[in-house]
XYZ file of C-alpha atoms in Angstrom:
578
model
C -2.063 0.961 14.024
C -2.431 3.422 11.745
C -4.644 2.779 8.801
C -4.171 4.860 5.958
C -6.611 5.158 2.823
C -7.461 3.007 -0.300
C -5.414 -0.216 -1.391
C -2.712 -1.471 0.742
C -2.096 -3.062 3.772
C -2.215 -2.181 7.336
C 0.846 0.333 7.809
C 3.329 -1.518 10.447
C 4.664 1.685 11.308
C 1.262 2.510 13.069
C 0.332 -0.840 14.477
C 0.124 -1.213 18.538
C 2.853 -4.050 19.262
C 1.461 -6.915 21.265
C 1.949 -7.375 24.619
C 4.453 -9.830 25.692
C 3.287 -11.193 29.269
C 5.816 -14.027 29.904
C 9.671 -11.860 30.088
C 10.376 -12.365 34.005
C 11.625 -9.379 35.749
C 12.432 -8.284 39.142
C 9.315 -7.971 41.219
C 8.536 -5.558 43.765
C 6.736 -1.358 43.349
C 4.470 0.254 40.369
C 4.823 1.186 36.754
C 3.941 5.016 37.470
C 7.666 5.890 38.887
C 9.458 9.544 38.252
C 10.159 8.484 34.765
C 6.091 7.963 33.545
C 5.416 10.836 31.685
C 8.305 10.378 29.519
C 10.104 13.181 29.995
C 13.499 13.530 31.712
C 16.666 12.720 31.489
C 17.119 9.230 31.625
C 20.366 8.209 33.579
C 20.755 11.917 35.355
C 23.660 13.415 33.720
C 23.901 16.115 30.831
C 24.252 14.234 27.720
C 27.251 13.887 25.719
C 28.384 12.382 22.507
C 29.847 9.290 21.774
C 29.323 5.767 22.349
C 26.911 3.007 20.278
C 22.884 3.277 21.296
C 21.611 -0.284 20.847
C 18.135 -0.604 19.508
C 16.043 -4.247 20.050
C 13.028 -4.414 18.662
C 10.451 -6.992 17.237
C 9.661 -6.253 14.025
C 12.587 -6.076 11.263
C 13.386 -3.079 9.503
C 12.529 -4.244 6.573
C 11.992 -2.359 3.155
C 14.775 0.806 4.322
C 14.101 3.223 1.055
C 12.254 6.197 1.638
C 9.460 5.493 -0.307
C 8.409 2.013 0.738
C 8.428 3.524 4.210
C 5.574 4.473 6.084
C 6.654 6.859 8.713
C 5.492 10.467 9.428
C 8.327 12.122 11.328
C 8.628 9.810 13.911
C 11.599 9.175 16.376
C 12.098 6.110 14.584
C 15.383 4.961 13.407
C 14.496 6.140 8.979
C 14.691 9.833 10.541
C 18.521 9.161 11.370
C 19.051 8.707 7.599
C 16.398 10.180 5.813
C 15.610 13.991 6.303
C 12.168 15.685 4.807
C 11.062 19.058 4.308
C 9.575 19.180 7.162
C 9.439 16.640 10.664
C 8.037 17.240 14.043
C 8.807 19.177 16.392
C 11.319 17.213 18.884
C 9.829 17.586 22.236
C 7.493 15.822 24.721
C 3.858 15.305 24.560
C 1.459 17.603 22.947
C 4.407 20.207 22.177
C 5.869 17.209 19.492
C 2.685 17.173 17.764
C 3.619 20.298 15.420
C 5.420 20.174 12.047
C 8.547 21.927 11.689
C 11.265 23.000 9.041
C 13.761 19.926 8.254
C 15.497 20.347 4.775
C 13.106 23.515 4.139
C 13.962 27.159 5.817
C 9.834 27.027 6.847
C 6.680 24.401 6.852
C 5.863 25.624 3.431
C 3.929 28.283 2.013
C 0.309 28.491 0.918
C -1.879 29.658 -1.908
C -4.488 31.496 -0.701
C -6.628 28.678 -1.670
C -3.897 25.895 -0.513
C -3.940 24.063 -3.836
C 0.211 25.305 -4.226
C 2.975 24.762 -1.918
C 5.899 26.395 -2.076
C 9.333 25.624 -0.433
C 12.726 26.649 -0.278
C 15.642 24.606 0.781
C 18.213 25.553 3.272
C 21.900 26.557 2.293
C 24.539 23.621 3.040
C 22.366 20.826 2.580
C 24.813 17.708 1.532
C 24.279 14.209 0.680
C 26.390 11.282 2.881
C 29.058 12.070 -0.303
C 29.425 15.418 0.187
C 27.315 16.299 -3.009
C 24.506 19.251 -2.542
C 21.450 18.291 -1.650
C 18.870 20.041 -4.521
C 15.485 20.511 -5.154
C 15.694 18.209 -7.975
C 16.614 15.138 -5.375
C 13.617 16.101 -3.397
C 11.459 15.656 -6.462
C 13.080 12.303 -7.840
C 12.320 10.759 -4.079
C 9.036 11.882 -4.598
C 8.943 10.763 -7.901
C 10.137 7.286 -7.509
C 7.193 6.801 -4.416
C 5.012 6.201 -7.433
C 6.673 2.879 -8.810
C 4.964 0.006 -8.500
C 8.561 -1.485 -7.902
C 8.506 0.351 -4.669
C 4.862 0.092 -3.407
C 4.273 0.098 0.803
C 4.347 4.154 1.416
C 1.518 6.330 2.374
C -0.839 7.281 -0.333
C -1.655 10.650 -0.133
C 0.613 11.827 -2.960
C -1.079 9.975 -5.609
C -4.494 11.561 -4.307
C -3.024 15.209 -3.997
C -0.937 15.860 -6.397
C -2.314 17.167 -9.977
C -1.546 14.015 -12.493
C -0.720 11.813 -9.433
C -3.259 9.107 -10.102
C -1.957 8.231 -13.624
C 1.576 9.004 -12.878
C 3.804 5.517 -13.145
C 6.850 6.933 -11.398
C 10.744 7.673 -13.417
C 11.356 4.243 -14.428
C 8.909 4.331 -16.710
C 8.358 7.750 -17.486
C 11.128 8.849 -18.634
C 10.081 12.549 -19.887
C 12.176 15.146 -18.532
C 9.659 17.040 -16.970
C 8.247 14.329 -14.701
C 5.466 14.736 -12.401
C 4.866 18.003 -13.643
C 2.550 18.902 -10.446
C 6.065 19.227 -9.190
C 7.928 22.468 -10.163
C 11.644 22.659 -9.633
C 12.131 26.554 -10.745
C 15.717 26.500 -9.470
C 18.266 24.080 -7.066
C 16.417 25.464 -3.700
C 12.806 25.931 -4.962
C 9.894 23.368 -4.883
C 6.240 24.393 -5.979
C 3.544 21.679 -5.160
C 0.608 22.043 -7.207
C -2.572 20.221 -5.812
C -6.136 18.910 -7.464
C -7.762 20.208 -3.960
C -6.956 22.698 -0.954
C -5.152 20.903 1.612
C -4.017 22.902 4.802
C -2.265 20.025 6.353
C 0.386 19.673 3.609
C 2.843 20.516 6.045
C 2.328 18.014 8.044
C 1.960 15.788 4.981
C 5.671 16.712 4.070
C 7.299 14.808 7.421
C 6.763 11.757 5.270
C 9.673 9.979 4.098
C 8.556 10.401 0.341
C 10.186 13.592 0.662
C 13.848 12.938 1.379
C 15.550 13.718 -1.216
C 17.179 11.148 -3.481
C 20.002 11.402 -5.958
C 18.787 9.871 -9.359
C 22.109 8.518 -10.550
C 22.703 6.764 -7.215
C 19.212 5.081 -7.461
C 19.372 1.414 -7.766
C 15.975 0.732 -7.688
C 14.512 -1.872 -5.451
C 18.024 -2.278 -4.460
C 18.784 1.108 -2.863
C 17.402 -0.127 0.758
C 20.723 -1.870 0.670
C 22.666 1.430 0.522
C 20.021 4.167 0.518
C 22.183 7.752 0.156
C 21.808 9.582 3.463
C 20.442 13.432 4.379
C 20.713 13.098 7.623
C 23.336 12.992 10.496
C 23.425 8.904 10.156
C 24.134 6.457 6.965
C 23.712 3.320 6.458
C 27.363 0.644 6.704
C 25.414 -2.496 7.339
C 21.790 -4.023 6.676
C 21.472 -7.728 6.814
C 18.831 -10.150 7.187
C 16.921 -7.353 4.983
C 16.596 -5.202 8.431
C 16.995 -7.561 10.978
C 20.566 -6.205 11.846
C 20.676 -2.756 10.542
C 24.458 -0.442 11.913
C 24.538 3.233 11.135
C 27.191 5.477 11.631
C 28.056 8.954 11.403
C 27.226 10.933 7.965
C 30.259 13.346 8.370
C 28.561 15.384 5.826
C 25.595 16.015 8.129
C 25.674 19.217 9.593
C 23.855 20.353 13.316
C 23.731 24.091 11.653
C 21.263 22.757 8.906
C 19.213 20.252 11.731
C 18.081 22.148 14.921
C 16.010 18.925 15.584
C 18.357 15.813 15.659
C 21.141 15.727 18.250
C 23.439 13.001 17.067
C 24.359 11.859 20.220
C 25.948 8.199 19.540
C 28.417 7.287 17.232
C 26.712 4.411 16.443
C 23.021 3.057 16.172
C 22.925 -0.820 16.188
C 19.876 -1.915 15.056
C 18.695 -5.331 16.166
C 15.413 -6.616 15.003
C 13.098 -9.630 14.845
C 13.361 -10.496 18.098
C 11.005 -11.853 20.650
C 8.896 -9.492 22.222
C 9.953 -11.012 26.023
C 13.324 -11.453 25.057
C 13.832 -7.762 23.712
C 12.292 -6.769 27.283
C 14.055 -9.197 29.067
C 17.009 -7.699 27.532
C 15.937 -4.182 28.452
C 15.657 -5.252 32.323
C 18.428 -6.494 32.620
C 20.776 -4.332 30.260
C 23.946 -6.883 30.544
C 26.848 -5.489 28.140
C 25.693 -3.154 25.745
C 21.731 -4.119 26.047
C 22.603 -0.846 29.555
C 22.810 1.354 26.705
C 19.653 -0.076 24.682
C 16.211 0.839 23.564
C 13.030 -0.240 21.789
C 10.990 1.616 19.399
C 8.306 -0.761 19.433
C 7.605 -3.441 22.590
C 5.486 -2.522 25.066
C 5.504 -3.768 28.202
C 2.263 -6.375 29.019
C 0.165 -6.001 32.553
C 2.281 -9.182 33.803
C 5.486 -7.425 33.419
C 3.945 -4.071 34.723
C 2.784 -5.437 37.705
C 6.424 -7.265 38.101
C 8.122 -4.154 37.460
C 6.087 -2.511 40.600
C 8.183 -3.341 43.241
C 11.859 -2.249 41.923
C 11.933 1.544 41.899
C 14.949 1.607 39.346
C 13.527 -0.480 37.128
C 10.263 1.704 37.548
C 12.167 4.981 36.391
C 13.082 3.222 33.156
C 9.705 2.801 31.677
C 8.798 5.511 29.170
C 5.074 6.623 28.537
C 3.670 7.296 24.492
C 0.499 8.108 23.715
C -0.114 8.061 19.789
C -3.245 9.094 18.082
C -5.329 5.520 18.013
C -8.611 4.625 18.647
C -10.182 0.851 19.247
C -13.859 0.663 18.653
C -16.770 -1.396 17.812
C -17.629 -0.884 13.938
C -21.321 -0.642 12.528
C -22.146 -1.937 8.998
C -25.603 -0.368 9.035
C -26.520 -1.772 5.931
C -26.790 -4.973 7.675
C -29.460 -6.072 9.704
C -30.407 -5.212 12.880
C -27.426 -2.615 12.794
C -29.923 -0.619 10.008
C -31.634 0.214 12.955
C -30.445 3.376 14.662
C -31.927 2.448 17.736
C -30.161 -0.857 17.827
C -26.834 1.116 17.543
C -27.693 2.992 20.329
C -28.538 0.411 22.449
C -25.136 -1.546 22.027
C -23.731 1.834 22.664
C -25.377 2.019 26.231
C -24.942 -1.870 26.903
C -20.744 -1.514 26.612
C -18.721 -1.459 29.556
C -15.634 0.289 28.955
C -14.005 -0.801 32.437
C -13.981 -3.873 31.725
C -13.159 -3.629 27.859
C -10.083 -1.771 29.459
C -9.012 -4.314 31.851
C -8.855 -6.937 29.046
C -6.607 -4.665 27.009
C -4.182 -4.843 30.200
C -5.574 -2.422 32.292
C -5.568 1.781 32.972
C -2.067 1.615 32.602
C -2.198 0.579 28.964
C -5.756 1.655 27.922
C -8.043 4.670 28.413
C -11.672 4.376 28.192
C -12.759 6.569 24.802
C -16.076 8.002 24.090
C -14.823 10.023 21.088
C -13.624 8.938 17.583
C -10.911 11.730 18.276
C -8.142 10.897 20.327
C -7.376 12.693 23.137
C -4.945 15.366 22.221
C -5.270 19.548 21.246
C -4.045 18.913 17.924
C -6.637 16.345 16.561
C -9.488 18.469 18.027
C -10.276 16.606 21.041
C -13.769 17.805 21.576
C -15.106 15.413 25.102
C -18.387 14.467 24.485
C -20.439 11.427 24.950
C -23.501 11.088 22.970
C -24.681 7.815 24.806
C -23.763 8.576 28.197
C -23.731 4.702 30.469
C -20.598 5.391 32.524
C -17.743 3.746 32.766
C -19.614 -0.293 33.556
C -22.676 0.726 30.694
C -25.850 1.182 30.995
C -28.099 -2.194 30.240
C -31.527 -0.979 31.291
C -31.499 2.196 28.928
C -29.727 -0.236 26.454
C -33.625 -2.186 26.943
C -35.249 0.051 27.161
C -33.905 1.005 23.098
C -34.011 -2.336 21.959
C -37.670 -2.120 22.937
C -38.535 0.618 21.071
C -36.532 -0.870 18.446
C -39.010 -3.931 18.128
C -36.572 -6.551 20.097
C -38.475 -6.240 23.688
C -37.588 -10.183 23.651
C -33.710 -9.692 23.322
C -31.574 -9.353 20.572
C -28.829 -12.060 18.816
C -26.236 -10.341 16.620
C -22.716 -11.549 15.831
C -19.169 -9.891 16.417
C -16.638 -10.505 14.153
C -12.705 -9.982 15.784
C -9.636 -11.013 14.958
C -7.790 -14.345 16.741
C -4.575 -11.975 16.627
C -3.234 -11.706 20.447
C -3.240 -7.802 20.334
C -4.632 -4.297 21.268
C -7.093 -3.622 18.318
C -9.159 -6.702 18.191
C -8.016 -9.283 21.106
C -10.446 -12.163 21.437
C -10.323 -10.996 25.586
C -12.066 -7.466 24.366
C -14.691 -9.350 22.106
C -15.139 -11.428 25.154
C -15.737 -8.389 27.680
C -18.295 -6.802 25.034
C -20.109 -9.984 24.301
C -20.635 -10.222 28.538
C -21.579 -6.449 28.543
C -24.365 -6.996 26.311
C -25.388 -10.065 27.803
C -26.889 -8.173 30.401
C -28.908 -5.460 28.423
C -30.412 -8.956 26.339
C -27.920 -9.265 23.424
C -26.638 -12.684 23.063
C -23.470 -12.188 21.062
C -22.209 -14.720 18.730
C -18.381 -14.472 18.560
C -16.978 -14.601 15.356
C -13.325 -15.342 15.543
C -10.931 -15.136 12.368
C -7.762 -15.706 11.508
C -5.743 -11.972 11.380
C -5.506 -12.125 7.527
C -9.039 -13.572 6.823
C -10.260 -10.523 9.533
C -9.028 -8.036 7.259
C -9.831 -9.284 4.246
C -14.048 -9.900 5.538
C -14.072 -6.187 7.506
C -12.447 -4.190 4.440
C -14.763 -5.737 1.877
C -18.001 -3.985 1.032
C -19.255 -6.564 -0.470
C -18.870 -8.819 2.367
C -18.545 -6.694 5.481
C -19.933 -7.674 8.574
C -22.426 -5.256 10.699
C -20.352 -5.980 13.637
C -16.592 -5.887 13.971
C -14.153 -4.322 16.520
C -11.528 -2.008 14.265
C -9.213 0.195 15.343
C -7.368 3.514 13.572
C -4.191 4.921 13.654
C -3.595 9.029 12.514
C -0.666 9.157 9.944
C 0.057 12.504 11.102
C -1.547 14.066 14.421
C -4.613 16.358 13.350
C -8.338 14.916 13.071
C -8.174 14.595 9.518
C -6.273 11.271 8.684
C -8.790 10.162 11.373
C -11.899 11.222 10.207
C -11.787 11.544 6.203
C -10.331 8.142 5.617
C -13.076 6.481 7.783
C -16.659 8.558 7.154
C -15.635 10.512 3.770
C -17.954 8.818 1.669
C -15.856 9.494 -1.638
C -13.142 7.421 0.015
C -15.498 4.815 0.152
C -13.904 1.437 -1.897
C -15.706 -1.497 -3.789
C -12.895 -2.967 -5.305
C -9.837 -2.804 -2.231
C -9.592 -1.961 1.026
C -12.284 -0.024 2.544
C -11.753 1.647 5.311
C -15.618 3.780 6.026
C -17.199 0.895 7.515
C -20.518 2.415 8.184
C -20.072 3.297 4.166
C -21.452 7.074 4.915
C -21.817 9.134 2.450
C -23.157 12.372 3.472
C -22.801 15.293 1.527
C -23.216 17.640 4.610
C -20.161 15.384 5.925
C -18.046 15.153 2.673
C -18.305 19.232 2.466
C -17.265 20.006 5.983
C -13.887 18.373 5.337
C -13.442 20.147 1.928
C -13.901 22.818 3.927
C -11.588 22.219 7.020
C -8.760 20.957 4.134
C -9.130 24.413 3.121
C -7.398 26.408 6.453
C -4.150 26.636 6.959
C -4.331 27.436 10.573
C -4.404 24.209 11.907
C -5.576 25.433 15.412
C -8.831 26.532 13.647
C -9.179 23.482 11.585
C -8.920 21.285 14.897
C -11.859 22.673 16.005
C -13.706 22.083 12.576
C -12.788 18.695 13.378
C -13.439 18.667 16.908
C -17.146 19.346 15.962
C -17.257 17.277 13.298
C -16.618 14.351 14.872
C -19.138 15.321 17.526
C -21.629 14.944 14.717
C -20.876 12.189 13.442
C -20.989 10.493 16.987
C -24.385 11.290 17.008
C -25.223 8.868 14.572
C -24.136 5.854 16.254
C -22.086 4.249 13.318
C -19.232 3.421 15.902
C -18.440 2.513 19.416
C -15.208 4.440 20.507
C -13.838 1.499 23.052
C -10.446 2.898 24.207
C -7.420 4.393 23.260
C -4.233 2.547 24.036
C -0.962 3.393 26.333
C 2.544 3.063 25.537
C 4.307 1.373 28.374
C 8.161 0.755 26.880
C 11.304 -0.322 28.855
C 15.049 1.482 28.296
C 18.431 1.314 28.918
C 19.807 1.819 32.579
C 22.424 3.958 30.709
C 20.087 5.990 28.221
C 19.948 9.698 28.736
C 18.094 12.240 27.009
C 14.594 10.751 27.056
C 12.298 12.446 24.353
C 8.373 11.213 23.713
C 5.973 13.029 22.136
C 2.054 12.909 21.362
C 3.153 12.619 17.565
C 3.309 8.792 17.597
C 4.036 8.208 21.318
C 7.624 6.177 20.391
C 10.858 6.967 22.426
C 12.925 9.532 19.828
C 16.071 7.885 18.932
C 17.353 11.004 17.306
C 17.507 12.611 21.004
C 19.267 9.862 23.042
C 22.525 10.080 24.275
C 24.171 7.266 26.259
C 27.344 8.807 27.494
């Protein structure tokens, strides 16, 4: 799931859920019914308002204030409360992974440098209360992203913005200015001021550290209870902290301010914590209000797919995401043999995607990668394969390598993975590359760790291994959260979390994305990336293994079905169920 930079942990907004394999549904037809692409209708008819969507999912909702959230515009349920100045664009596939105006009357608008950002807020923005919505709210969300008290959101601001790094957040700064990077000129007017050009701050601005916030109705690490809502939903339960979260209509909210949420439901019961087979159990069989249900984050596991085949209605209800994510073997090449770029190479050739794909669950949940870059127009997509073996690998030209390398006698190396049951680093994948490489003459050593202890040994420069399968999430869809946090070698960290394995620092690198950060047209800087990434690939410092598949049951009684290449997750905001 999505990684993002520096110190904290693993974003659970971005992670791939794990497949459940055990829920037992009707048998009988295939997976790949009317309903795969993800677009459609759902139930047939024109959707209408009214009625409660149910939402089951497996992981709690836990930590509901805007800026402990990590969530970049999703269809998620925090974009029913919490608008932004900008989200995406509301459609399916590629055409939902633009930015578009939210609270602000445009995406923003540039310097000719992109170092300031300037924004203007709609008329008739109001609060759940009725109270305007001002700039000044949009800066004291912002503002309050920076507390320590309310750590867990993406960290971009603190890198951007001018003074960010030093800035403690309003509890304990308690000048009037502020974060002074932040310019508040008038009630509608925002002016971002930034240590660097970045042409992606649009995109930036779909995270929930920009919904705006009311200072005297801030109660700290308490305002998840009751957070004040923007948008057309607010918040009249959350137990359990998030594990039974109700929303109901913000009659404040109006559709003449938000082109991009429909509102459908009159209520949004939110049920989480549950059992991955039980939430699709649930979903199959949609008893009682479960017909009208949905999940933002179970997928469906090969043993369910392949019981789902033969019942064509049940077929029709599984939705297909694909979200920018990328599962490959990491190189450390400060660590012997890996130093070697021959050696890379070699494991390169040896890999056999198929049948690293058919341990993730299969085509239908996995697609063999050669590229860092996901597939997808907006990250910059550029196909290439600089080791070409095929889809089963390559072991003689993988040899023939490790001959020239000085290792005509074979080669034993170790691979580190997680013991985590999931898509990034499943103990079945490290099992599928360790047989791959059998055959070109690499005995692999499995290394199998406990999911914490993983992290901990493959973020650590200090005690990284030179072989590890990773995986990486984009925070927004473009190629730079993909590229910069992972080969920028001035995000390179000895004392947290690092996240550029292959600890690259190349100045020829390092320049090229200064230099992409500076363009505004994002169509243009995909192809920066695009090529970029093709050199990088060049080097060997990674294995792209696969990107993953979202395979996710809904309600018979769910109309109005909306996913989009932004983060591949059925859009809640679109649903209807009358």
């Amino acid at each position: 799931m999505a990684e993002p930079s520096r110190d904290r942990r693993l974003p659970t907004a971005r992670r791939v859920a794990a497949a459940a394999v055990t829920v037992a549904l009707a048998a009988g037809a295939t997976a790949c019914g009317p309903k795969d692409t993800a677009a459609g209708d759902g139930a047939g008819a024109a959707p209408a308002k009214g009625g409660t969507l149910t939402v089951l999912n497996s992981k709690p909702q836990t930590d509901f204030d805007p800026a402990r959230l990590y969530t970049s515009g999703g269809g998620k349920v925090p974009t029913l409360v919490f608008r932004t100045l900008t989200t995406r664009n509301r459609e399916n596939g590629a055409a939902g992974a633009k930015a578009v105006p939210d609270l602000a009357t445009d995406t923003g608008r540039p310097s000719e440098n992109a170092t300031v950002w300037t924004y203007t807020l709609k008329d008739g923005l109001k609060f759940e209360d009725g109270s305007p919505i001002t700039s000044a709210d949009v800066k004291y969300g912002i503002e309050r992203s920076f507390a320590a008290e309310l750590s867990g959101g993406a960290p971009y601001l603190r890198d951007w913005l001018v003074g960010g790094e030093s800035y403690q957040g309003p509890y304990k700064d308690k000048s009037k200015d502020g974060l002074k990077s932040i310019e508040t000129p008038d009630e509608k007017t925002l002016v971002f001021h930034l240590k660097k050009p970045e042409g992606e701050f649009p995109l930036l601005a779909t995270q929930t550290q920009f919904a705006p916030v009311p200072r005297a109705k801030d109660t700290g690490t308490k305002y998840e209870e009751h957070p004040v809502s923007s948008g057309p939903y607010k918040v009249v339960k959350n137990t359990g902290d998030g594990e039974h979260l109700v929303l109901e209509r913000n009659p404040h909210w109006s559709a003449k301010t938000d082109s991009e949420r429909h509102a459908y439901p009159d209520t949004i019961d939110v049920k989480s914590g549950l059992d991955s087979a039980v939430v699709n159990q649930r979903l199959a069989t949609g008893a009682g209000p479960d017909a009208a249900a949905v999940t933002t984050d179970t997928n469906l596991g090969p043993a369910e797919l392949a019981q789902i085949s033969g019942d064509e209605g049940l077929g029709k209800r599984v939705g297909t995401g694909h979200f920018g994510y990328t599962n490959y073997l990491a190189f450390n090449p400060k660590v012997k043999p890996f130093d070697n770029p021959k050696v890379r190479q070699a494991v390169a050739y040896a890999v056999n995607r198929q049948s690293v794909v058919n341990a993730a669950g299969g085509s239908a949940l996995a697609e063999p990668a050669t590229t860092f870059l996901p597939n997808g127009k907006s990250f910059g997509h550029t196909p290439y394969d600089p080791f070409p073996a095929g889809r089963t690998g390559n072991p003689a030209k993988a040899k023939e390598l490790l001959k020239e390398a000085g290792y005509g006698n074979g080669l034993n190396i170790t691979l580190t993975h997680s013991t985590a049951k999931n898509f990034e680093t499943s103990p079945d994948i490290a099992t599928a590359v360790q047989e791959a490489l059998k055959k070109a003459g690499i005995t692999v050593r499995l290394q199998g760790l406990e999911d914490n202890d993983y992290k901990e040994k493959v973020h650590s420069v200090d005690d990284e291994p030179g072989l590890f399968i990773g995986g990486w999430g984009a925070d927004w869809p473009s190629g730079g959260p993909f590229l910069a946090p992972i080969f920028d070698g001035r995000q390179i960290v000895r004392d947290a979390f690092n996240f550029n394995h292959a600890q690259l620092d190349d100045p020829a690198v390092n320049h090229e994305i200064d230099e992409i950060n500076k363009l505004t047209d994002l169509g243009a800087a995909a192809t920066r990336w695009g090529a970029l990434d093709k050199k990088i690939g060049a080097q060997a410092l990674s294995v792209p293994l696969f990107h993953p598949v979202y395979k996710r049951l809904y309600g018979k009684d769910v109309k109005n079905i909306v996913i989009s290449d932004w983060d591949g997750v059925l859009d809640i905001s679109q649903v209807a169920v009358k």
